[in-house]
mmCIF file of C-alpha atoms and ligand atoms in Angstrom:
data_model
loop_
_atom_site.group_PDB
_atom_site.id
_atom_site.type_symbol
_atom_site.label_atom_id
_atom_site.label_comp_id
_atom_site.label_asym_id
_atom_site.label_seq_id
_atom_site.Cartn_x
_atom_site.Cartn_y
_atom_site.Cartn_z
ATOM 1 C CA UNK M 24 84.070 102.268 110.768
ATOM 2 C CA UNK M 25 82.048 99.184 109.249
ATOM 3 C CA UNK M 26 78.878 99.870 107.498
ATOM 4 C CA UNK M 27 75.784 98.505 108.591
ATOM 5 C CA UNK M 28 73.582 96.823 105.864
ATOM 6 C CA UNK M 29 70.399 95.068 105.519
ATOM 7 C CA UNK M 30 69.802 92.534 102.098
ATOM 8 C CA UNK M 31 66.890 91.205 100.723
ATOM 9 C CA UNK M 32 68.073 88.200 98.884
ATOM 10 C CA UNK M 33 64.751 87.240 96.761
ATOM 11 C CA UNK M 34 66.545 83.856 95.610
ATOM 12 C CA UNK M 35 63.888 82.167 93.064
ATOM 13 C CA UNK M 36 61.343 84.392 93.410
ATOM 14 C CA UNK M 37 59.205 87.667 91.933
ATOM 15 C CA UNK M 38 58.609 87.756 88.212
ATOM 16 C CA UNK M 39 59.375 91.055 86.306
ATOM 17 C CA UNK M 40 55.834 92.799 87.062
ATOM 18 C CA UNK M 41 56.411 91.490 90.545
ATOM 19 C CA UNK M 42 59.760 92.915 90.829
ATOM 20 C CA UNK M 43 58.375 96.543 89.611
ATOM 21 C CA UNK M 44 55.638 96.723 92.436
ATOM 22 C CA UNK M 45 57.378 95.250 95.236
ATOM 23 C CA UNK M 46 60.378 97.735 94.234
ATOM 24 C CA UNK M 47 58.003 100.427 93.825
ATOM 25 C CA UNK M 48 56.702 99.729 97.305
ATOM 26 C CA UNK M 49 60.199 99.565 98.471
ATOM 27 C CA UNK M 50 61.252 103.072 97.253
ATOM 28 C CA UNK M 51 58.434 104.334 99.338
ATOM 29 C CA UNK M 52 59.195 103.186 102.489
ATOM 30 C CA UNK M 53 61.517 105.399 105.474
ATOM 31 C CA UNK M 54 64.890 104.084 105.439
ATOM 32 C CA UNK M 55 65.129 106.051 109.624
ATOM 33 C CA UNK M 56 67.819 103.674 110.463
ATOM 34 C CA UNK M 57 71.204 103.314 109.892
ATOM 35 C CA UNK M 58 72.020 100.384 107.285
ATOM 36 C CA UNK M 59 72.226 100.307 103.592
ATOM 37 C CA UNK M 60 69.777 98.523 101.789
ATOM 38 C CA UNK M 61 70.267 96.232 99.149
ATOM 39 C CA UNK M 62 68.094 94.034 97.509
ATOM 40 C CA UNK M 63 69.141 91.108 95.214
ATOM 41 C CA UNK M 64 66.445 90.235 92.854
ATOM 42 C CA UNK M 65 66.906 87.292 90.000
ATOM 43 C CA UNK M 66 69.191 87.421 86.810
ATOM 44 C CA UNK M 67 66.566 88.589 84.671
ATOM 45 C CA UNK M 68 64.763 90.968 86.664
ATOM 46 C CA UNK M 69 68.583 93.098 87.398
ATOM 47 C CA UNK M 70 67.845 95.970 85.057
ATOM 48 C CA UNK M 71 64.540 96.600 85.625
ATOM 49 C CA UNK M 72 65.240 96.665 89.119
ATOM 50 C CA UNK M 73 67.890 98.969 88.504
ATOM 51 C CA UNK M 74 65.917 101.250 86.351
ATOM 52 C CA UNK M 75 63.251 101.732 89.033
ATOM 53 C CA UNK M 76 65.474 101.972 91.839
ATOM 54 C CA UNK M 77 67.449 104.941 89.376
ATOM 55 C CA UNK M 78 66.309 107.756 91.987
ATOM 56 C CA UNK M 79 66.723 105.488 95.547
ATOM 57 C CA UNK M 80 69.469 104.534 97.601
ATOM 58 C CA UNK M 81 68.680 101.243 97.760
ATOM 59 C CA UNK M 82 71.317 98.900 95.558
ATOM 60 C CA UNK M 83 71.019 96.257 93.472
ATOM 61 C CA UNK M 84 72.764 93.136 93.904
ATOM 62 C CA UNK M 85 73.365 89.602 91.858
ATOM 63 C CA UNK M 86 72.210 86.322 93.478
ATOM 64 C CA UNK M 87 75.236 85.106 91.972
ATOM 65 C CA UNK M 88 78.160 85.190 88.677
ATOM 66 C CA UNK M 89 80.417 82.644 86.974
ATOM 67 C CA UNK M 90 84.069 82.703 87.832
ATOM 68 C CA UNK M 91 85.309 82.971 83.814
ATOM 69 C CA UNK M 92 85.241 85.812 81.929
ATOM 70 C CA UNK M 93 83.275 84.738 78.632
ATOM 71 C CA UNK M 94 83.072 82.031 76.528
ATOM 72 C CA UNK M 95 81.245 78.459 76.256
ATOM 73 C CA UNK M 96 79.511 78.308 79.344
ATOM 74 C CA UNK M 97 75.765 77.944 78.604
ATOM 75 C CA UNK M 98 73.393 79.926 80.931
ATOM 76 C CA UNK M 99 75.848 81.362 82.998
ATOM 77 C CA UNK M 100 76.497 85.423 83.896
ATOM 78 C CA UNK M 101 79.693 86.865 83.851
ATOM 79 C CA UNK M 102 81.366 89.561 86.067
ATOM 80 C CA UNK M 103 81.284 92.593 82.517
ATOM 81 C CA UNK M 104 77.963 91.471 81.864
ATOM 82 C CA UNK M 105 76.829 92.634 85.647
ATOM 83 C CA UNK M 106 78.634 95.707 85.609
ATOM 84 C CA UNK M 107 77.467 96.450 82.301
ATOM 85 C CA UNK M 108 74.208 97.235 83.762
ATOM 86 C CA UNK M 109 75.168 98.442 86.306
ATOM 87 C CA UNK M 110 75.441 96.218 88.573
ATOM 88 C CA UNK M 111 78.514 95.877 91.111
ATOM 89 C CA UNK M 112 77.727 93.727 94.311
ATOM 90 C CA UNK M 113 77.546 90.285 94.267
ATOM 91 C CA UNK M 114 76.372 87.660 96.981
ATOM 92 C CA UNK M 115 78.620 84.616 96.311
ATOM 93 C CA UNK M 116 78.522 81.133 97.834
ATOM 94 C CA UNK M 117 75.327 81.525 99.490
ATOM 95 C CA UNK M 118 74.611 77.693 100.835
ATOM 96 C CA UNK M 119 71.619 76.654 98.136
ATOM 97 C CA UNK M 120 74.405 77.372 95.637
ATOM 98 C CA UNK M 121 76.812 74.871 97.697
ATOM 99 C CA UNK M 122 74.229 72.229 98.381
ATOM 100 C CA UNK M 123 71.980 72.267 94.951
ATOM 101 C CA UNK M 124 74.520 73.189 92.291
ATOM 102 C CA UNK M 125 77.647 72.015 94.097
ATOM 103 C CA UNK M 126 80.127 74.818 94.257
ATOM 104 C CA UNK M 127 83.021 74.143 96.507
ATOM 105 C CA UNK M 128 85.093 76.625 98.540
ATOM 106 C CA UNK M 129 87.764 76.090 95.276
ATOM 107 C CA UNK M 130 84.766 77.061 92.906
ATOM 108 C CA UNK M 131 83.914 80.253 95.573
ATOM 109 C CA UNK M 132 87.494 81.325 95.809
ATOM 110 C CA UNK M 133 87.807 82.024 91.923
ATOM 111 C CA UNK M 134 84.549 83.626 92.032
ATOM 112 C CA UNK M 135 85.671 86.024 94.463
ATOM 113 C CA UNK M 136 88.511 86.939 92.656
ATOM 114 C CA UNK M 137 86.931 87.061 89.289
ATOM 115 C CA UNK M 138 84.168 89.806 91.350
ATOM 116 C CA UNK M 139 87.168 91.386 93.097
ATOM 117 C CA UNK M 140 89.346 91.823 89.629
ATOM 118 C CA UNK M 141 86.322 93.369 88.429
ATOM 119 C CA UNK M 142 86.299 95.831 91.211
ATOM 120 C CA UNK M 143 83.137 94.406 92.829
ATOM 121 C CA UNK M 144 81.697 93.859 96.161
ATOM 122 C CA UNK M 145 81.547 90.220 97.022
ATOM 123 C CA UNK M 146 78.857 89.306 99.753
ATOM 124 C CA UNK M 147 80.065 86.221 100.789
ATOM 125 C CA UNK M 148 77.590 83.485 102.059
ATOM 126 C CA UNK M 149 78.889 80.594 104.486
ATOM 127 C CA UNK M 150 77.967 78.545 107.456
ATOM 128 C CA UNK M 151 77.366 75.504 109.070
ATOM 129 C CA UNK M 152 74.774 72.323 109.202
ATOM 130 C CA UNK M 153 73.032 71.015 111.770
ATOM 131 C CA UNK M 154 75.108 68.271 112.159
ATOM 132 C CA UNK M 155 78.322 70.615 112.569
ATOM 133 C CA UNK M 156 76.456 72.725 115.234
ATOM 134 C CA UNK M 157 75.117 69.522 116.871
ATOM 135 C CA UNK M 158 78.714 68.145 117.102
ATOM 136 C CA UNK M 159 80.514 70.928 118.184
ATOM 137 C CA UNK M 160 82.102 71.333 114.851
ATOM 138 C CA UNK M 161 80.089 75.076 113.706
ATOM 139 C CA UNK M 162 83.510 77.235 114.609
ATOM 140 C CA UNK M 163 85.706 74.631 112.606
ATOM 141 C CA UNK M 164 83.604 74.411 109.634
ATOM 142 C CA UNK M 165 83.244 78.402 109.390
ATOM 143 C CA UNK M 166 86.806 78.801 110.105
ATOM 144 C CA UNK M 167 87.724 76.193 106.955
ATOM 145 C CA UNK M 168 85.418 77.471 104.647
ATOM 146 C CA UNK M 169 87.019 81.360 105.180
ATOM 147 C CA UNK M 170 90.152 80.053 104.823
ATOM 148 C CA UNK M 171 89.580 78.084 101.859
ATOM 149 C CA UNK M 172 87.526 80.844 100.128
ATOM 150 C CA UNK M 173 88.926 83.712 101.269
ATOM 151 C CA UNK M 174 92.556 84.137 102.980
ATOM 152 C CA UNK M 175 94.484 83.911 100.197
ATOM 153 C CA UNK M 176 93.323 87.622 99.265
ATOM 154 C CA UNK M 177 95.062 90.737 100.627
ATOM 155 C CA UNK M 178 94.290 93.017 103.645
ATOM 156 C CA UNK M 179 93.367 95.901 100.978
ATOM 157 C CA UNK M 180 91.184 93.359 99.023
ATOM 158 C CA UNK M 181 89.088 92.952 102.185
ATOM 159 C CA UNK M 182 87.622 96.245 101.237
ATOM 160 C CA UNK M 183 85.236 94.673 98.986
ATOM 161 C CA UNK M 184 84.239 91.548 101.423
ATOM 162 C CA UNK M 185 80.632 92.156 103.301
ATOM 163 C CA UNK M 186 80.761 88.243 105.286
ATOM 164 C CA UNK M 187 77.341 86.879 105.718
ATOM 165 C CA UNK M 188 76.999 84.115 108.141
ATOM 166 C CA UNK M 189 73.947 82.006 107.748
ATOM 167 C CA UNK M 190 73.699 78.905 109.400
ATOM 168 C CA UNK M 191 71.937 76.659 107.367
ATOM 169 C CA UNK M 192 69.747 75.024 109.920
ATOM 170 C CA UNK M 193 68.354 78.582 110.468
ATOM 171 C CA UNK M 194 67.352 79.291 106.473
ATOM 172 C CA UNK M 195 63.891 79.305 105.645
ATOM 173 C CA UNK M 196 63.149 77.402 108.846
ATOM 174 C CA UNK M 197 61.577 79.567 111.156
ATOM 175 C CA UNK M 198 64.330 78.334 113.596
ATOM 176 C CA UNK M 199 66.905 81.656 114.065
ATOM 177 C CA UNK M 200 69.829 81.571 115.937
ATOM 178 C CA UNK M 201 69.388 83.055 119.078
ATOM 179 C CA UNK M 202 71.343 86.167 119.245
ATOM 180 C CA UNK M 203 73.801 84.752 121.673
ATOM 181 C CA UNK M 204 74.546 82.220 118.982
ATOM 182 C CA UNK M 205 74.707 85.028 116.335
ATOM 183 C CA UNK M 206 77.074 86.941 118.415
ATOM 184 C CA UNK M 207 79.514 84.259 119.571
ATOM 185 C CA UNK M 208 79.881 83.280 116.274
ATOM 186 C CA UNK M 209 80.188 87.005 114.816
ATOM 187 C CA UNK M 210 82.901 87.563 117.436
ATOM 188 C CA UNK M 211 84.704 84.114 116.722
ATOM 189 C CA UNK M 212 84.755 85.363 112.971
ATOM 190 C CA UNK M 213 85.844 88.819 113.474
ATOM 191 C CA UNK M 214 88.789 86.962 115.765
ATOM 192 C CA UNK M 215 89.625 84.191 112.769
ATOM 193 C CA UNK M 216 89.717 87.034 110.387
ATOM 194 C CA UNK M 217 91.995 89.247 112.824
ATOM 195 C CA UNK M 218 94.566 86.448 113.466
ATOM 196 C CA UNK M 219 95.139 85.917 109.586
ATOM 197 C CA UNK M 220 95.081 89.799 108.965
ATOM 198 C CA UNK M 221 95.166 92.644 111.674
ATOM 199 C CA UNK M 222 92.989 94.316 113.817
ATOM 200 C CA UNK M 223 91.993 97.000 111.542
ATOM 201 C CA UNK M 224 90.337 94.176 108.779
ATOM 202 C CA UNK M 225 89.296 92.462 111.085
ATOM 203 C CA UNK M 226 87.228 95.538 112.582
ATOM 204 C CA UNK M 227 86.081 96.705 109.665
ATOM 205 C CA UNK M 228 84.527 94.169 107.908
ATOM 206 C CA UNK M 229 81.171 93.976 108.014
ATOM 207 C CA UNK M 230 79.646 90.724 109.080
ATOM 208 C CA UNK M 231 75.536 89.663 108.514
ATOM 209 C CA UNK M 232 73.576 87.401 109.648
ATOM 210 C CA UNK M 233 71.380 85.511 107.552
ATOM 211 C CA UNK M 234 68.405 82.709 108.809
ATOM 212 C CA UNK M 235 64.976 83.299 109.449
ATOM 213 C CA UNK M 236 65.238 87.164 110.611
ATOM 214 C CA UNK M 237 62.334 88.854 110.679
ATOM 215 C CA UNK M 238 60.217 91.958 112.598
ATOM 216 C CA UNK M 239 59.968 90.256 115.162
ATOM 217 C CA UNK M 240 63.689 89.217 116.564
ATOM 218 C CA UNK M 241 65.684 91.800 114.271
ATOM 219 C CA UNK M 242 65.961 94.077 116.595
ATOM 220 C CA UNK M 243 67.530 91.806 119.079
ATOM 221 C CA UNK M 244 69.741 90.131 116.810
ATOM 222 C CA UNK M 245 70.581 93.242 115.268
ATOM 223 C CA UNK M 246 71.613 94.665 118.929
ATOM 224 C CA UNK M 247 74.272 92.346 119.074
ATOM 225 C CA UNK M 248 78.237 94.523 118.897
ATOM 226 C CA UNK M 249 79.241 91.924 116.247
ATOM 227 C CA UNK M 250 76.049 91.471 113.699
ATOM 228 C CA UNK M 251 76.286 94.335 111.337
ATOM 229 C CA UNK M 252 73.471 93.845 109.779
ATOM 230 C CA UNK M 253 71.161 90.945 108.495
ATOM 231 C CA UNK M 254 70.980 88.588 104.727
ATOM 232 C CA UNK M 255 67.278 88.465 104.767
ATOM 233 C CA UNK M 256 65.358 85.707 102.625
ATOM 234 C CA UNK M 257 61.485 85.254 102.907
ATOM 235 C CA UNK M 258 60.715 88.397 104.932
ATOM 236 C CA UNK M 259 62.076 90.389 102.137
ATOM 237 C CA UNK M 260 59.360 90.175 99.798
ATOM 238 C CA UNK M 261 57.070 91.842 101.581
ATOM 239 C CA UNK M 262 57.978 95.562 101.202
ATOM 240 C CA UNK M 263 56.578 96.322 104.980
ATOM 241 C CA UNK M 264 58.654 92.968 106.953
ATOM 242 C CA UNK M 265 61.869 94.282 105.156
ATOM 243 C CA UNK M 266 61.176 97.721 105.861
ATOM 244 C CA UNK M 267 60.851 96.617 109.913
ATOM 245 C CA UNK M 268 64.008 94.894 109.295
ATOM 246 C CA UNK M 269 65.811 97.348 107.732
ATOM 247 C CA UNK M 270 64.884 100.257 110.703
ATOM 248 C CA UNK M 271 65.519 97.767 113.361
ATOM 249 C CA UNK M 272 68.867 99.499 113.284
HETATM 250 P P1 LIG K 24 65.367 83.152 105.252
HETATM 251 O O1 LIG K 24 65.415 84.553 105.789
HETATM 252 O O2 LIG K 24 64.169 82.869 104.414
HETATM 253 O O3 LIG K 24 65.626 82.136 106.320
HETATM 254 O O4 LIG K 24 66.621 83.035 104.228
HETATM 255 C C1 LIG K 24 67.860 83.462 104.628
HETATM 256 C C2 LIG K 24 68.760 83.443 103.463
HETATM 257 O O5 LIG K 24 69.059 82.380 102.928
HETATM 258 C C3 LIG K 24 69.231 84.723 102.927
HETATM 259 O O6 LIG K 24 70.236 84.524 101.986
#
């Protein structure tokens, strides 16, 4: 059975005292559905978020990690320096990392092994333009960029993949995907991910959806056999929205 999950990824925002309270208010709310909850707060703000979330269920994920080891690579986070805090999820290849600092389905496919060899969970971000959806392309482009990313790992390894689909048209755009979309495209990925494997990874895998979800159309998307859960950006920094989000399961 797949799990159901529901992620706040904060990207470039909340500052440490920020982080605190909006954890704080986090830990306080019902989790009454049936998703975990994961929140991904910035590099800096990891521990702390760790160390107030010590007594929740809620987990604490990286925006992001380099694919080496150690060494000479100014400002970059390793895989041992995450999981020496304590740390083991990962969202990789989320599409701000692709378009602003240029990381390539190449770059993404070390990362995941470097997270995977480190016996972490990789949430892995992908999706199309607007051009590719406006040209028919979407299904293509998703189907290269799992390929290129992600089929050269094992059917065992997929037991550390969570897929998020997030069409980048529908990020921090007010314009969702309708949940027909969401669905169709869910189904098309469970299907790309079956051919390659079997029926049994491609069941259980758990696939997200990530673009402009909020309390409003969660629920809907959300109802949809194929979207296990939802990759949320803005409405995740307000305790209450994610909260919505989170029970619209
Ligand atoms: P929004 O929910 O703000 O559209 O962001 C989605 C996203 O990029 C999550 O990773």
């Amino acid at each position: 059975m797949r799990k159901y999950i529901v992620a706040g990824n904060w990207k470039m925002n909340n500052d440490l005292t920020e982080t605190q309270s909006l954890l704080k208010a986090l830990k306080h709310e019902t989790n009454s559905g049936n998703a975990q909850v994961i929140v991904a707060p910035t590099y800096v703000n990891l521990y702390p978020a760790i160390e107030v979330l010590k007594d929740s269920d809620i987990i604490v994920a990286a925006q992001n990690m380099h694919q080496n080891a150690s060494g000479a690579f100014t400002g970059e986070i390793s895989a041992a320096m995450l999981k020496g805090i304590g740390v083991t999820t990962v969202i990789l290849g989320h599409s701000e990392r692709r378009a602003y600092f240029y990381e390539s389905d190449e770059l993404l496919a070390q990362k995941v092994d470097t997270a995977l060899s480190n016996d972490m969970r990789v949430i892995f971000c992908f999706g199309e333009e607007l051009a590719d959806r406006q040209s028919g392309n979407h299904e293509k482009i998703v189907e290269s960029q799992l390929r290129n990313a992600l089929f050269h790992l094992s059917a065992n390894q997929w037991s550390k993949i969570v897929l998020a689909y997030e069409p980048v048209w529908a990020i921090g755009t007010g314009e969702t995907a309708s949940p027909e979309q969401a669905q169709d495209m869910h189904a098309f990925i469970r299907k790309v991910v079956g051919g390659k494997y079997d029926a049994t990874t491609a069941d259980n895998v758990t696939i997200l959806y990530g673009g402009s979800v909020k309390p409003a159309n969660a629920k809907e998307i959300f109802s949809k056999p194929d979207v296990d859960g939802g990759l949320i950006g803005g409405a995740a920094l307000k305790a209450q929205d994610f909260f919505e989000i989170v029970n619209a399961f």
